[in-house]
Amino acid sequence: MASAIQQFDSEHIWHPYASAHGGVTPYVVSDAEGVYLTLEDGRKLIDGMSSWWCVIHGYKHPVLNAAIQEQCECFAHVMFGGLTHEPAVQLARDLLDVVPQGLARVFFCDSGSVSVEVAMKMALQYQQARGETQRVQFATVLGGYHGDTWHPMSVCDPHTGMHSLYQGRLAAQHFLPRPQSRFDGELCADDVKALDGFFAAHGDEVAAFIIEPIVQGAGGMWFYHPDYLRHLAERCRKHGILLIADEIATGFGRTGEWFAINHAVITPDIMCIGKALTGGYVSFAATLCTDAVADTISAAEPGVMMHGPTFMGNPLACAVASASLGLLRNEAWREQVAAIAAHLQAALSPLKDWDAVADVRVLGAIGVVELHEAVDMAVITPMFVEAGVWVRPFGKLVYLMPPFVISAAELQQLSDALVAVLKAYCDV
Ligand code: PMP
C-alpha cells in the first residue's frame, strides 16, 4: 500500500530514467545516518551504493554538518562574477594539494555533466586559440559514460547510452574499442594497436580525448590496465590532442588512490571531478586544467573561458567540500578502502563459479558481479530491501560501492545480503 508521499510522488515527480506511468515505486527515506538509510516505515537499510557513489564519509557526518551550518550563518550564496570568497579560495587550495601535479586552475561548476561540458568547451577553445580550428571532434572509448547533458551524451557509449533516441542531433565523435587489458592482467597488444591506428588516421582532427581513468563506471563497471592510459597520454601529447580525465566517479579515494589516474602516474590536461567532492552533501563539481591550457585560452580572442553558471563556486558547497577533503587528508581512507577491497574480493570471488555469473571484479571500494542476463529491477529491488540493504543494479551489473566508513560487521552484513539475494534470484 503506497504512503501519501509515494502517492503524490508517483503522480507528479520524475525519477531518474523513469516512466510517468509507474514502475518500481520509490522507497521513502525519512532519515539517514552513518551507512544507514531509514525508510518511512522504520526499516533500516545499509547503503551499498553511497547514494550513487558520492557519500564516502556516510550520512549526517558531524564535521560536514558543522561546515555547511557554519557557512550558512555567514552567507549561503553570492554570485561569482566579480566576487570571490574564502570558501572558494580554500577549496581551490585544498584541491590543488591533492590533484595530479601540473593541474593549476579550477573552474567550479554545478554537477558532473556540467563539468564535462566545461571540459569539452575548454578543449575546443584551446584548439581554436592555437589556430587548430579543424580540431572539432572528440575521441573516447566504447563503454564510457560522461553525463546526461548534450555534449557529454555524445561521448557516452553509443549503444548503452542514449544515441539512438537523439540520432542525427548529437555531435558525431570517434569511438575506439573498449580497452580489453584488465586492471589485474597484462596490457594487450591489440589495445595499443587500436590506439596507434586511430592516432595515425585522426590525430589532426581531434580536439581532445576524454576517458574515465581505470574504471568505466555507469558504462559497464569495467577496470582496465594503467598502461593503457600511459600509452594514450603519450600519443595525445605527440599529436597535440588534449587528454581529459573524467574522475567524477573515481576521484577521492574510491579506487585506492586519490584519483584513478594516479595508478598510471600521469597528469591529464583537463580533469573533471564531482560526486564525492562534497562528501555527497550537495551537487557540486569542478573542471581543472593546466596553466598551459588556461594561458592559451586567455591569450587569444575572446580571451575568456566562455562559461559562468549562476551557482558557480557556491559557498555552502565549497565549505562542505573543504571539510570533506579535511577528513580525507590524514589518508585513513587508504586503509578503509583496502579493507573493503579485501573483504569484497573474498566475499564475491566464489560467485565466479555460478552459471549465472559472467565475471566478478574488485578494485578499491568497488565490487562488481556481472551476470549473463540483465536483472529484473522490479523483482530484485524488494529482495534487497527485505534483506536490509540498498543495492541498485543496472543491466547485468550488480555491484557494491559502500561508504568508506562502513564497519567490518556492516560490510559483512552487506555482502552476505548481496550473496543471499543473488543466490535466490539466480536460483543457485
Ligand atoms: N562522468 C562520470 C564518469 C559519471 O560517473 C557521472 C555520473 N554518474 C557523470 C559524469 C555525470 O555526473 P552528474 O550525474 O553529476 O551530472
XYZ file of C-alpha atoms and ligand atoms in Angstrom:
444
model
C 0.000 0.000 0.000
C 1.565 3.297 -1.130
C 2.016 6.012 1.504
C 0.762 9.574 0.887
C 4.292 10.613 -0.074
C 4.617 7.770 -2.573
C 1.176 8.529 -3.983
C 1.935 12.190 -4.716
C 5.414 11.300 -5.929
C 4.098 8.764 -8.418
C 1.549 11.244 -9.776
C 3.801 14.308 -10.126
C 7.542 13.681 -9.866
C 10.026 12.349 -12.415
C 12.727 9.981 -11.163
C 15.978 9.122 -12.973
C 15.346 7.184 -16.182
C 11.749 6.573 -15.138
C 8.330 6.486 -16.723
C 5.496 8.765 -15.650
C 3.302 5.654 -15.764
C 4.564 3.541 -12.915
C 7.472 1.167 -12.493
C 9.069 0.276 -9.194
C 7.583 2.600 -6.551
C 10.420 4.547 -4.899
C 11.008 3.873 -1.219
C 10.632 6.893 1.061
C 13.734 7.793 3.088
C 12.923 9.585 6.339
C 16.414 9.706 7.859
C 19.997 8.727 7.098
C 22.967 8.366 9.420
C 26.346 6.665 9.028
C 25.860 3.925 6.440
C 22.133 3.535 7.152
C 19.074 4.785 5.297
C 15.906 4.752 7.411
C 12.696 4.209 5.491
C 9.351 5.806 6.243
C 8.143 2.567 7.853
C 11.165 2.438 10.200
C 13.187 -0.191 8.323
C 16.935 0.467 8.200
C 18.981 -0.384 5.114
C 22.776 -0.462 4.782
C 23.561 1.720 1.784
C 25.748 -0.274 -0.584
C 25.688 2.482 -3.226
C 26.937 5.525 -1.246
C 23.982 7.259 -2.946
C 25.407 6.835 -6.439
C 28.984 6.746 -5.180
C 29.266 10.124 -3.506
C 28.534 9.692 0.246
C 32.022 8.430 1.100
C 32.006 9.546 4.776
C 28.469 8.329 5.498
C 25.330 10.345 6.204
C 24.899 13.057 8.845
C 28.622 13.369 9.437
C 29.171 15.827 12.317
C 32.150 17.564 10.648
C 30.353 18.019 7.331
C 27.125 19.097 9.019
C 29.050 21.694 11.046
C 30.880 23.033 7.966
C 27.707 23.646 5.996
C 25.850 25.061 9.010
C 28.673 27.476 9.854
C 28.866 28.712 6.281
C 25.091 29.139 6.257
C 25.416 31.535 9.202
C 27.804 33.685 7.102
C 26.201 33.579 3.676
C 24.703 30.749 1.670
C 25.405 32.138 -1.766
C 26.817 35.071 -3.672
C 27.384 35.406 -7.389
C 30.893 34.510 -8.588
C 31.046 37.091 -11.368
C 33.239 39.886 -9.991
C 33.128 38.478 -6.445
C 35.071 35.775 -4.653
C 35.145 34.374 -1.127
C 37.287 32.463 1.322
C 35.463 29.088 0.975
C 36.163 29.021 -2.789
C 39.804 30.008 -2.339
C 40.270 27.489 0.474
C 38.719 24.709 -1.598
C 40.891 25.505 -4.618
C 43.973 25.434 -2.340
C 42.883 22.104 -0.838
C 42.201 20.595 -4.256
C 45.473 21.720 -5.809
C 47.284 19.969 -2.930
C 45.874 16.569 -3.878
C 45.236 16.525 -7.648
C 47.967 15.333 -10.044
C 50.822 17.806 -10.182
C 50.571 20.254 -13.066
C 46.839 20.956 -12.742
C 46.808 24.566 -11.649
C 43.460 26.212 -12.384
C 39.991 25.366 -11.111
C 36.639 26.051 -12.752
C 33.832 25.402 -10.247
C 30.526 24.162 -11.630
C 27.260 22.594 -10.644
C 27.314 18.898 -11.468
C 29.365 16.207 -13.120
C 27.709 16.597 -16.501
C 28.297 20.347 -16.473
C 31.950 19.828 -15.582
C 32.258 17.599 -18.674
C 30.502 20.259 -20.793
C 33.014 22.794 -19.487
C 35.945 20.458 -20.186
C 34.790 19.962 -23.782
C 34.289 23.697 -24.312
C 37.711 24.332 -22.786
C 39.305 21.877 -25.216
C 37.605 23.473 -28.229
C 38.549 26.973 -27.120
C 42.129 25.834 -26.553
C 42.441 24.355 -30.043
C 40.800 27.413 -31.590
C 43.212 29.670 -29.704
C 46.110 27.694 -31.189
C 44.703 28.167 -34.680
C 43.867 24.449 -34.899
C 40.314 25.194 -35.982
C 39.945 21.849 -37.784
C 40.099 20.069 -34.415
C 36.379 19.985 -33.662
C 35.825 16.351 -32.747
C 36.340 14.359 -29.589
C 37.586 10.834 -29.184
C 36.821 8.325 -26.485
C 36.455 4.585 -25.955
C 33.362 2.401 -26.114
C 31.739 1.582 -22.789
C 32.187 5.056 -21.321
C 29.774 7.338 -19.500
C 30.252 11.090 -19.120
C 26.862 12.532 -18.219
C 23.361 13.151 -19.484
C 23.586 16.674 -20.900
C 24.047 17.276 -24.611
C 27.753 17.152 -25.410
C 28.636 14.612 -22.684
C 25.948 12.330 -24.173
C 27.798 12.387 -27.492
C 30.825 10.731 -25.847
C 28.816 8.185 -23.832
C 28.768 4.657 -25.202
C 26.628 4.832 -28.358
C 24.851 1.540 -27.595
C 24.241 1.589 -23.834
C 23.967 5.395 -23.954
C 21.145 7.386 -25.488
C 22.435 7.953 -29.006
C 19.637 6.182 -30.846
C 16.978 8.376 -29.221
C 18.630 11.574 -30.440
C 20.032 10.274 -33.702
C 21.206 12.945 -36.079
C 21.194 15.564 -33.350
C 24.203 14.562 -31.245
C 27.691 15.506 -32.423
C 29.424 12.564 -34.122
C 32.559 11.589 -32.207
C 35.288 8.965 -32.581
C 34.948 5.744 -30.595
C 37.861 3.367 -30.058
C 37.296 -0.173 -28.780
C 36.926 -0.552 -25.028
C 40.385 -1.340 -23.593
C 40.497 -5.111 -23.177
C 43.530 -5.152 -20.884
C 42.215 -5.962 -17.405
C 43.468 -3.902 -14.482
C 44.861 -7.049 -12.856
C 46.171 -8.585 -16.085
C 48.657 -7.787 -18.840
C 48.499 -4.972 -21.383
C 47.059 -6.469 -24.612
C 48.879 -5.661 -27.847
C 45.505 -5.136 -29.579
C 44.723 -2.190 -27.293
C 47.943 -0.435 -28.278
C 47.357 -1.289 -31.934
C 43.912 0.308 -31.790
C 45.425 3.472 -30.319
C 48.138 3.604 -32.976
C 45.644 3.058 -35.801
C 43.374 5.774 -34.503
C 46.056 8.401 -33.948
C 47.604 7.757 -37.353
C 44.225 8.251 -39.053
C 42.673 11.046 -36.982
C 45.486 12.626 -34.956
C 44.947 16.041 -36.554
C 41.123 16.217 -36.389
C 40.584 15.699 -32.715
C 40.470 18.405 -30.031
C 40.607 16.109 -27.027
C 40.404 12.507 -25.910
C 38.040 12.054 -22.986
C 38.196 8.965 -20.806
C 37.290 7.673 -17.356
C 40.684 6.644 -15.942
C 40.945 2.943 -14.955
C 37.261 2.463 -14.050
C 34.499 2.796 -16.605
C 31.579 3.385 -14.256
C 27.994 3.702 -15.446
C 29.014 2.406 -18.888
C 29.820 -1.057 -17.548
C 31.873 -1.096 -14.325
C 34.963 -2.236 -16.212
C 38.508 -1.886 -14.806
C 41.335 -1.576 -17.339
C 45.110 -1.506 -17.212
C 47.017 1.667 -16.181
C 49.488 1.166 -19.059
C 46.643 1.838 -21.496
C 46.404 5.352 -20.055
C 50.160 5.838 -20.304
C 50.126 4.889 -23.989
C 47.114 7.112 -24.564
C 48.684 10.122 -22.803
C 51.900 9.730 -24.768
C 50.064 9.692 -28.107
C 47.802 12.599 -27.156
C 50.844 14.704 -26.317
C 52.603 13.768 -29.554
C 49.563 14.693 -31.676
C 48.562 17.932 -29.912
C 45.365 16.372 -28.534
C 44.290 17.258 -25.004
C 43.646 14.452 -22.534
C 40.509 14.931 -20.433
C 40.308 12.656 -17.394
C 36.748 12.203 -16.162
C 37.343 11.434 -12.469
C 33.766 12.186 -11.444
C 33.083 8.617 -10.306
C 36.630 7.648 -9.373
C 38.007 10.713 -7.592
C 38.671 10.957 -3.839
C 39.960 7.516 -2.963
C 37.391 5.141 -4.436
C 39.956 3.072 -6.396
C 42.596 3.088 -3.645
C 44.387 6.202 -4.954
C 43.348 9.834 -4.559
C 42.433 9.797 -8.265
C 42.296 6.750 -10.548
C 44.751 8.389 -12.947
C 47.362 8.184 -10.160
C 47.533 4.429 -10.896
C 49.151 5.441 -14.195
C 51.201 8.295 -12.674
C 50.272 10.827 -15.337
C 48.726 14.306 -15.332
C 45.844 14.981 -17.716
C 45.484 18.396 -19.380
C 41.943 18.722 -18.046
C 40.280 16.826 -15.193
C 36.608 16.651 -14.158
C 35.646 15.965 -10.552
C 32.267 15.822 -8.831
C 30.206 13.304 -6.844
C 32.361 12.667 -3.696
C 33.821 16.193 -3.881
C 31.310 17.399 -1.256
C 31.158 14.058 0.560
C 27.827 13.703 -1.212
C 26.220 16.665 0.577
C 25.275 18.913 -2.342
C 25.639 18.893 -6.096
C 28.989 20.400 -6.997
C 31.809 19.729 -9.411
C 34.910 21.268 -10.901
C 36.932 21.217 -14.095
C 40.651 21.635 -13.534
C 43.261 22.374 -16.160
C 46.958 23.073 -16.558
C 48.386 26.574 -16.871
C 49.203 25.768 -20.492
C 45.505 25.248 -21.289
C 44.344 28.280 -19.268
C 47.037 30.578 -20.658
C 46.423 29.564 -24.271
C 42.673 30.210 -23.957
C 43.247 33.525 -22.239
C 45.869 34.758 -24.714
C 43.613 34.541 -27.781
C 40.244 36.029 -28.748
C 37.858 36.327 -26.919
C 40.401 35.927 -24.095
C 37.985 34.345 -21.637
C 36.629 30.903 -20.797
C 33.026 31.136 -22.007
C 31.039 29.596 -19.167
C 29.622 31.032 -15.962
C 26.796 29.269 -14.123
C 24.595 31.122 -11.619
C 25.666 28.914 -8.729
C 29.350 28.817 -9.672
C 31.531 28.478 -6.560
C 28.550 28.179 -4.218
C 29.944 28.849 -0.708
C 27.942 26.101 1.035
C 29.269 23.561 -1.456
C 32.829 24.894 -1.179
C 32.730 24.798 2.627
C 31.458 21.239 2.817
C 33.880 20.118 0.078
C 36.826 21.576 2.040
C 35.576 19.807 5.160
C 35.343 16.544 3.206
C 38.902 16.991 1.938
C 39.904 17.686 5.551
C 38.505 14.280 6.530
C 40.444 12.637 3.703
C 43.694 14.454 4.404
C 45.013 12.036 7.071
C 44.655 9.313 4.432
C 42.866 6.924 6.821
C 40.698 6.164 3.767
C 43.599 4.183 2.279
C 43.230 1.530 4.974
C 39.424 1.649 4.849
C 39.385 1.203 1.075
C 41.991 -1.583 1.219
C 39.926 -3.388 3.880
C 36.754 -3.061 1.780
C 38.653 -4.364 -1.270
C 39.988 -7.391 0.632
C 36.537 -8.176 2.009
C 34.754 -7.809 -1.333
C 37.384 -9.961 -3.039
C 36.875 -12.762 -0.511
C 33.092 -12.460 -0.405
C 32.355 -12.107 -4.131
C 35.047 -14.239 -5.808
C 33.267 -17.566 -5.107
C 30.341 -16.313 -7.251
C 32.575 -16.722 -10.322
C 31.670 -20.418 -10.281
C 27.945 -19.775 -10.648
C 26.411 -20.446 -14.071
C 24.530 -17.146 -13.979
C 27.702 -15.126 -13.345
C 29.906 -13.933 -16.219
C 32.603 -12.159 -14.189
C 33.486 -10.855 -10.737
C 35.898 -7.950 -10.337
C 37.012 -5.841 -7.413
C 39.081 -2.672 -7.340
C 39.351 -0.472 -4.272
C 35.939 0.005 -2.671
C 34.124 -1.296 -5.769
C 32.900 -4.878 -6.091
C 31.138 -5.972 -9.270
C 29.222 -9.142 -10.121
C 28.457 -9.227 -13.832
C 25.628 -11.594 -14.725
C 24.888 -13.104 -18.129
C 21.384 -11.597 -18.163
C 20.093 -8.164 -17.187
C 18.384 -8.191 -13.789
C 14.683 -7.527 -13.359
C 14.658 -4.476 -11.092
C 11.025 -4.961 -10.096
C 11.918 -8.384 -8.708
C 15.353 -7.843 -7.216
C 14.868 -4.416 -5.565
C 12.328 -5.607 -2.969
C 14.533 -8.642 -2.297
C 17.441 -6.375 -1.363
C 15.207 -4.168 0.787
C 13.801 -7.243 2.527
C 17.417 -8.307 3.215
C 18.136 -4.910 4.859
C 20.400 -3.419 2.181
C 20.167 -0.782 -0.526
C 21.673 -2.117 -3.749
C 20.674 -0.790 -7.156
C 21.988 -2.839 -10.077
C 21.877 -1.715 -13.678
C 21.639 -4.029 -16.666
C 23.702 -7.149 -15.967
C 25.738 -5.444 -13.258
C 25.133 -5.957 -9.574
C 27.725 -4.025 -7.613
C 28.673 -2.585 -4.238
C 30.289 0.791 -3.645
C 29.794 1.359 0.092
C 30.787 4.439 2.091
C 34.447 4.211 3.182
C 33.390 4.383 6.855
C 31.458 1.109 6.758
C 32.467 -1.171 9.675
C 33.656 -4.752 9.189
C 30.376 -6.072 10.651
C 28.233 -3.819 8.403
C 30.260 -4.815 5.361
C 29.817 -8.481 6.225
C 26.061 -7.941 6.545
C 26.005 -6.101 3.197
C 27.944 -8.732 1.273
C 26.052 -11.602 2.959
C 22.789 -9.966 1.869
C 24.068 -9.473 -1.692
C 25.151 -13.102 -1.991
C 21.918 -14.429 -0.433
C 19.709 -12.299 -2.694
C 21.669 -13.240 -5.821
C 21.531 -16.904 -4.809
C 17.753 -16.755 -4.512
C 17.346 -14.569 -7.617
C 19.581 -16.737 -9.814
C 18.133 -19.889 -8.275
C 21.584 -21.243 -7.369
N 31.007 11.302 -15.581
C 31.045 10.148 -14.891
C 32.239 9.254 -15.026
C 29.976 9.785 -14.075
O 30.000 8.628 -13.413
C 28.872 10.680 -13.959
C 27.672 10.341 -13.093
N 27.386 9.007 -12.919
C 28.893 11.869 -14.686
C 29.978 12.157 -15.494
C 27.751 12.846 -14.614
O 27.673 13.405 -13.347
P 26.292 14.073 -12.836
O 25.319 12.947 -12.697
O 26.669 14.692 -11.521
O 25.884 15.069 -13.851
